[in-house]
Short mmCIF file of C-alpha atoms in Angstrom, two decimals:
data_model
loop_
_atom_site.label_atom_id
_atom_site.label_comp_id
_atom_site.label_asym_id
_atom_site.label_seq_id
_atom_site.Cartn_x
_atom_site.Cartn_y
_atom_site.Cartn_z
CA MET A 1 0.23 0.33 0.04
CA ILE A 2 1.19 2.89 -1.31
CA ALA A 3 0.72 6.89 1.22
CA PHE A 4 1.96 9.77 -0.51
CA VAL A 5 3.35 12.60 2.37
CA PHE A 6 3.95 16.18 2.15
CA PRO A 7 6.37 18.09 2.97
CA GLY A 8 6.32 21.81 5.65
CA GLN A 9 7.82 24.26 6.00
CA GLY A 10 11.44 24.82 6.19
CA SER A 11 12.48 21.98 2.94
CA GLN A 12 11.91 25.27 0.56
CA ARG A 13 14.52 26.08 -1.48
CA ALA A 14 16.10 28.56 -4.13
CA GLY A 15 16.09 26.15 -7.60
CA MET A 16 12.89 24.05 -6.54
CA GLY A 17 10.69 22.59 -8.86
CA LYS A 18 12.32 24.75 -12.01
CA ALA A 19 13.30 21.15 -14.00
CA LEU A 20 10.32 20.22 -13.52
CA ALA A 21 8.28 22.80 -14.99
CA ALA A 22 10.55 22.75 -17.72
CA GLU A 23 10.15 19.08 -18.45
CA TYR A 24 6.28 18.22 -17.92
CA PRO A 25 3.70 21.11 -18.67
CA VAL A 26 1.82 20.68 -15.94
CA CYS A 27 4.39 21.19 -13.36
CA ARG A 28 4.25 24.09 -15.24
CA GLU A 29 0.92 25.14 -15.03
CA ALA A 30 0.12 24.13 -11.24
CA PHE A 31 3.19 27.44 -10.91
CA GLU A 32 1.69 29.31 -13.87
CA GLN A 33 -1.57 29.31 -11.81
CA ALA A 34 -0.34 30.24 -8.19
CA ASP A 35 1.00 33.21 -9.64
CA ASP A 36 -2.73 33.92 -11.37
CA VAL A 37 -3.59 33.53 -8.15
CA LEU A 38 -1.76 35.51 -5.97
CA GLY A 39 -1.07 37.91 -8.27
CA GLU A 40 2.69 37.89 -7.94
CA PRO A 41 5.59 35.61 -9.65
CA LEU A 42 5.78 32.94 -6.65
CA GLY A 43 6.87 30.31 -9.79
CA ARG A 44 9.54 32.52 -10.04
CA LEU A 45 10.38 33.10 -6.62
CA CYS A 46 10.52 28.49 -6.10
CA PHE A 47 12.39 29.10 -9.01
CA GLU A 48 15.43 31.93 -8.79
CA GLY A 49 15.10 32.99 -5.14
CA PRO A 50 16.37 35.07 -2.97
CA ALA A 51 16.29 32.42 -0.59
CA GLU A 52 16.10 35.19 1.71
CA ARG A 53 12.50 36.35 0.09
CA LEU A 54 11.47 32.86 0.06
CA ALA A 55 12.07 32.33 3.54
CA LEU A 56 9.74 34.84 4.91
CA THR A 57 6.67 32.61 6.42
CA GLU A 58 4.01 34.55 4.37
CA ASN A 59 5.97 32.71 0.41
CA THR A 60 7.58 30.15 2.18
CA GLN A 61 4.01 28.93 2.89
CA PRO A 62 2.46 29.01 -0.87
CA ALA A 63 5.88 27.73 -2.47
CA VAL A 64 6.23 25.24 -0.76
CA LEU A 65 2.44 23.66 -1.54
CA ALA A 66 2.41 25.22 -5.04
CA MET A 67 6.21 22.83 -5.06
CA SER A 68 4.82 19.74 -3.52
CA ILE A 69 1.01 20.33 -5.67
CA ALA A 70 3.45 20.25 -8.86
CA VAL A 71 4.89 17.29 -7.96
CA HIS A 72 1.53 15.50 -7.40
CA ARG A 73 0.04 16.18 -9.97
CA VAL A 74 3.29 15.08 -12.75
CA LEU A 75 2.70 12.14 -10.51
CA ALA A 76 -0.86 11.63 -10.93
CA ALA A 77 -0.54 11.86 -14.80
CA ARG A 78 1.31 9.43 -14.51
CA GLY A 79 -1.41 7.76 -13.39
CA HIS A 80 0.55 7.35 -9.32
CA ALA A 81 -2.45 7.43 -6.59
CA PRO A 82 -1.64 7.10 -2.97
CA ALA A 83 -4.07 4.64 -0.52
CA LEU A 84 -3.53 7.61 2.02
CA VAL A 85 -2.08 10.19 2.48
CA ALA A 86 -1.18 13.10 5.50
CA GLY A 87 1.26 16.19 5.33
CA HIS A 88 3.77 17.75 7.96
CA SER A 89 2.22 20.93 9.40
CA LEU A 90 1.30 23.31 6.47
CA GLY A 91 2.17 19.95 4.62
CA GLU A 92 -1.12 18.65 5.61
CA TYR A 93 -2.71 21.60 2.87
CA SER A 94 -1.35 19.90 0.32
CA ALA A 95 -1.93 16.76 1.74
CA HIS A 96 -5.81 17.77 1.35
CA VAL A 97 -5.31 19.39 -2.45
CA ALA A 98 -4.46 15.93 -3.72
CA ALA A 99 -7.20 14.72 -1.33
CA GLY A 100 -10.09 16.73 -2.69
CA THR A 101 -11.30 18.12 -0.32
CA LEU A 102 -9.74 21.79 -0.69
CA GLY A 103 -9.61 23.86 -3.53
CA TYR A 104 -5.94 24.37 -5.37
CA ALA A 105 -6.28 28.37 -5.12
CA ASP A 106 -8.21 28.93 -2.06
CA ALA A 107 -5.63 26.49 -0.34
CA LEU A 108 -2.78 28.91 -1.80
CA ARG A 109 -4.73 32.22 -0.61
CA THR A 110 -5.31 30.53 3.31
CA VAL A 111 -2.06 29.26 3.06
CA ARG A 112 -0.72 33.19 2.80
CA ARG A 113 -2.74 33.78 5.19
CA ARG A 114 -1.78 31.33 7.79
CA GLY A 115 1.79 32.38 7.41
CA VAL A 116 0.97 36.00 7.46
CA TYR A 117 -1.12 35.22 10.90
CA MET A 118 1.29 33.04 12.20
CA GLN A 119 4.31 35.62 12.38
CA GLU A 120 1.61 38.24 13.69
CA ALA A 121 1.06 36.34 17.00
CA VAL A 122 4.77 36.66 18.15
CA PRO A 123 6.60 39.26 18.01
CA VAL A 124 9.39 39.12 15.50
CA GLY A 125 12.64 37.58 18.68
CA GLN A 126 10.18 36.47 20.89
CA GLY A 127 9.33 33.25 20.57
CA ALA A 128 11.64 30.16 19.35
CA MET A 129 12.47 26.69 18.81
CA ALA A 130 14.58 23.76 19.22
CA ALA A 131 15.40 20.12 18.34
CA VAL A 132 15.69 18.51 21.13
CA LEU A 133 17.78 14.89 20.16
CA GLU A 134 18.21 11.25 21.58
CA LEU A 135 15.51 12.00 24.66
CA GLU A 136 11.79 10.18 25.00
CA THR A 137 8.87 12.28 24.57
CA ASP A 138 7.29 12.42 28.13
CA ARG A 139 11.25 13.52 29.15
CA VAL A 140 11.22 16.29 27.09
CA ARG A 141 7.33 16.93 28.13
CA GLN A 142 9.27 16.99 31.70
CA ALA A 143 11.62 19.52 30.96
CA CYS A 144 9.01 22.36 29.68
CA ALA A 145 7.32 21.56 32.24
CA ASP A 146 10.01 21.69 35.07
CA ALA A 147 11.78 24.96 33.24
CA ALA A 148 8.11 27.49 32.39
CA GLY A 149 7.87 29.20 34.85
CA GLY A 150 4.53 30.46 34.13
CA ASP A 151 6.12 31.24 30.82
CA VAL A 152 4.71 29.49 27.44
CA VAL A 153 6.89 26.26 26.48
CA SER A 154 5.66 23.07 24.84
CA VAL A 155 6.39 20.53 22.93
CA ALA A 156 5.56 21.23 19.20
CA ASN A 157 6.34 17.86 17.33
CA VAL A 158 7.11 14.57 18.19
CA ASN A 159 9.06 13.81 14.37
CA ALA A 160 10.76 10.31 15.16
CA PRO A 161 11.62 8.64 18.06
CA GLY A 162 13.92 10.66 19.50
CA GLN A 163 13.21 14.09 18.14
CA VAL A 164 11.02 16.01 19.44
CA VAL A 165 11.16 19.64 18.60
CA ILE A 166 9.80 22.89 21.25
CA ALA A 167 8.03 26.46 21.30
CA GLY A 168 7.39 28.90 23.37
CA THR A 169 8.65 32.47 24.59
CA ARG A 170 12.90 32.51 23.55
CA GLU A 171 13.89 32.13 27.34
CA ALA A 172 11.49 29.60 28.44
CA VAL A 173 12.50 27.69 25.60
CA ALA A 174 16.29 27.82 26.76
CA ARG A 175 15.76 26.92 29.99
CA ALA A 176 13.86 23.98 28.77
CA GLY A 177 16.80 23.04 26.87
CA GLU A 178 18.53 23.51 29.44
CA ARG A 179 16.19 20.73 31.61
CA ALA A 180 16.64 18.90 28.77
CA ARG A 181 19.84 18.32 28.86
CA GLU A 182 20.10 17.78 32.01
CA LEU A 183 17.66 15.06 31.66
CA GLY A 184 19.64 12.80 29.62
CA ALA A 185 19.27 15.20 25.62
CA ARG A 186 21.96 14.08 23.65
CA ARG A 187 21.88 17.93 21.98
CA VAL A 188 19.25 20.56 21.94
CA LEU A 189 19.62 23.07 18.59
CA PRO A 190 18.45 26.02 18.22
CA LEU A 191 15.85 25.99 15.06
CA ASP A 192 16.25 29.30 12.65
CA VAL A 193 12.31 29.27 12.42
CA SER A 194 10.51 32.90 12.61
CA ALA A 195 8.14 32.52 15.27
CA PRO A 196 7.57 29.96 17.62
CA PHE A 197 4.53 27.58 15.65
CA HIS A 198 2.72 24.62 17.17
CA CYS A 199 2.58 26.33 20.24
CA ALA A 200 -0.68 27.73 22.95
CA LEU A 201 1.27 31.08 21.75
CA MET A 202 -0.49 30.60 18.32
CA LYS A 203 -3.85 31.02 19.47
CA PRO A 204 -3.96 33.84 17.81
CA ALA A 205 -3.32 33.23 14.41
CA GLU A 206 -5.54 30.02 14.87
CA GLU A 207 -8.32 32.41 15.47
CA ARG A 208 -8.42 33.91 13.16
CA LEU A 209 -7.03 31.43 10.82
CA ALA A 210 -10.74 29.31 11.62
CA ARG A 211 -12.16 31.89 10.13
CA ASP A 212 -10.66 31.68 6.79
CA LEU A 213 -11.40 28.05 6.62
CA ARG A 214 -14.63 27.90 7.60
CA ALA A 215 -15.67 29.83 4.99
CA LEU A 216 -13.92 28.49 2.55
CA VAL A 217 -16.57 25.34 -0.22
CA VAL A 218 -14.95 21.80 0.73
CA ALA A 219 -15.30 18.35 -0.53
CA ASP A 220 -14.74 14.57 1.54
CA PRO A 221 -11.71 14.07 0.43
CA ASP A 222 -10.93 11.35 -1.69
CA VAL A 223 -8.74 9.34 0.41
CA PRO A 224 -8.12 9.81 4.10
CA VAL A 225 -5.40 11.85 5.03
CA VAL A 226 -3.89 11.21 8.61
CA ALA A 227 -3.93 14.76 10.78
CA ASN A 228 -0.73 15.56 12.61
CA VAL A 229 -3.28 15.98 15.56
CA ASP A 230 -3.91 12.96 16.48
CA ALA A 231 -3.39 10.63 13.95
CA GLU A 232 -6.60 10.23 12.93
CA PRO A 233 -7.96 9.45 9.13
CA LYS A 234 -10.05 12.31 8.53
CA ARG A 235 -12.47 11.06 5.72
CA GLY A 236 -15.48 14.22 6.17
CA ALA A 237 -14.88 17.50 5.32
CA ALA A 238 -15.94 18.74 8.45
CA GLU A 239 -13.86 16.69 11.15
CA ALA A 240 -11.01 17.74 7.74
CA VAL A 241 -10.83 21.11 8.41
CA ASP A 242 -11.53 21.11 12.37
CA ALA A 243 -7.99 19.03 12.33
CA LEU A 244 -6.25 21.94 10.38
CA ILE A 245 -7.36 24.55 12.83
CA ARG A 246 -6.78 23.21 15.98
CA GLN A 247 -3.09 21.69 14.75
CA VAL A 248 -1.74 25.37 14.42
CA SER A 249 -1.57 25.49 18.39
CA ALA A 250 -1.39 22.06 18.61
CA PRO A 251 1.13 19.97 18.51
CA VAL A 252 2.80 17.69 15.17
CA GLN A 253 2.31 13.99 16.52
CA TRP A 254 4.59 12.91 12.80
CA GLU A 255 5.46 8.98 14.71
CA ALA A 256 2.01 8.57 14.89
CA VAL A 257 0.56 10.07 11.53
CA VAL A 258 3.70 7.07 9.98
CA ARG A 259 2.81 4.23 12.84
CA ARG A 260 -0.69 4.96 12.33
CA MET A 261 -0.71 4.68 8.47
CA ALA A 262 2.46 1.31 8.38
CA GLU A 263 -0.83 0.43 11.13
CA ASP A 264 -3.76 0.55 8.30
CA GLY A 265 -1.34 -1.57 5.53
CA VAL A 266 1.05 1.50 3.80
CA THR A 267 4.22 -0.80 3.52
CA THR A 268 5.91 2.48 1.19
CA PHE A 269 6.18 6.49 1.11
CA ILE A 270 7.24 8.81 -1.19
CA GLU A 271 7.58 12.08 0.30
CA VAL A 272 5.38 14.21 -2.24
CA GLY A 273 7.65 17.92 -2.82
CA PRO A 274 10.96 19.75 -2.07
CA GLY A 275 13.30 18.61 0.01
CA LYS A 276 14.12 14.40 1.69
CA VAL A 277 13.25 16.14 5.84
CA LEU A 278 9.61 13.07 6.20
CA SER A 279 11.76 10.49 4.03
CA ARG A 280 14.60 10.05 7.05
CA LEU A 281 11.81 10.86 9.27
CA VAL A 282 9.62 8.12 7.96
CA ARG A 283 12.83 5.99 7.84
CA GLN A 284 13.66 6.41 11.88
CA THR A 285 10.53 5.38 12.30
CA LEU A 286 10.38 2.55 10.46
CA PRO A 287 13.49 1.34 9.51
CA ALA A 288 11.96 -1.58 6.91
CA ALA A 289 9.73 1.53 5.68
CA ARG A 290 10.26 2.06 1.95
CA VAL A 291 10.66 4.89 1.70
CA ALA A 292 11.62 7.41 -1.35
CA GLN A 293 10.96 11.71 -2.33
CA VAL A 294 10.05 13.18 -5.32
CA ASN A 295 11.90 17.05 -6.14
CA ASP A 296 13.42 16.57 -8.88
CA VAL A 297 13.57 15.06 -12.44
CA ARG A 298 16.05 12.74 -11.74
CA SER A 299 14.10 11.36 -8.09
CA LEU A 300 10.50 11.65 -10.87
CA GLU A 301 11.92 8.76 -12.19
CA ALA A 302 13.46 6.39 -9.23
CA ALA A 303 10.81 7.15 -7.33
CA GLY A 304 8.56 5.78 -10.24
CA ALA A 305 10.68 2.41 -10.73
CA LEU A 306 9.98 1.92 -6.72
CA LEU A 307 6.38 2.63 -7.27
CA ALA A 308 6.34 -0.22 -10.74
CA GLY A 309 7.93 -2.42 -8.56
CA PRO A 310 6.77 -5.58 -6.32
#
């Protein structure tokens, strides 16, 4: 059984999609449609950068979505279809476009606003995120509780065994990182992010985004979408939208998402969009899984061979 997984913010890079758009009309059309919807040359930003502008949250989110859907359209044109889909944070929007829950144009406009709302929820410099390596998730939660001191700090992503991300105010994240080291973490790595995603500080963004999402015309997914918030497959439009709203301030349960898909019979995971982050996380969680990513012409051919195999 095949699952498509869609990356989130942080997987972007200048140059993404350029070769695919030159080779495949369906890919090029996805970028052209994004340009029309947003009224600006998003495709050129993806193809040429500059990287600093691409890294701005309000640009990153629609850019990663556009790249992911461009790749998905190439795979669909070749007859490759998943039994389940999921996406990491922002990638859950790409998953819902691929599944038919959200229209592509609506998703582009929504994630552009999502990026703005998330950035405006916490002034730049006041929040932080850090990756805690080789420490059990319960111990990371304990580190956050011990270090909070009345500030916000909590688990934001459970990505794979031994890889947990925390988020909150800058000072509280620093204290929690130190406490995590005391509890046995091998390393604590500050992340270069513009806001503390997936924690209680994002509640204002969640409330603003909820109004936008509930105003959209949505459909029941064509294939189940395993949600970040609870690792449960969403089969109806209303529960899909509710999960997208809740994930703004709730932790991304990516390890649980991957395990749930495996429990449901998935043996092959294809990362659809820029980067290789999710491929690595799937391998960390399920060493026996068949994993590939599609982000350029060469990887498309390699994934096609994997999908055609036994």
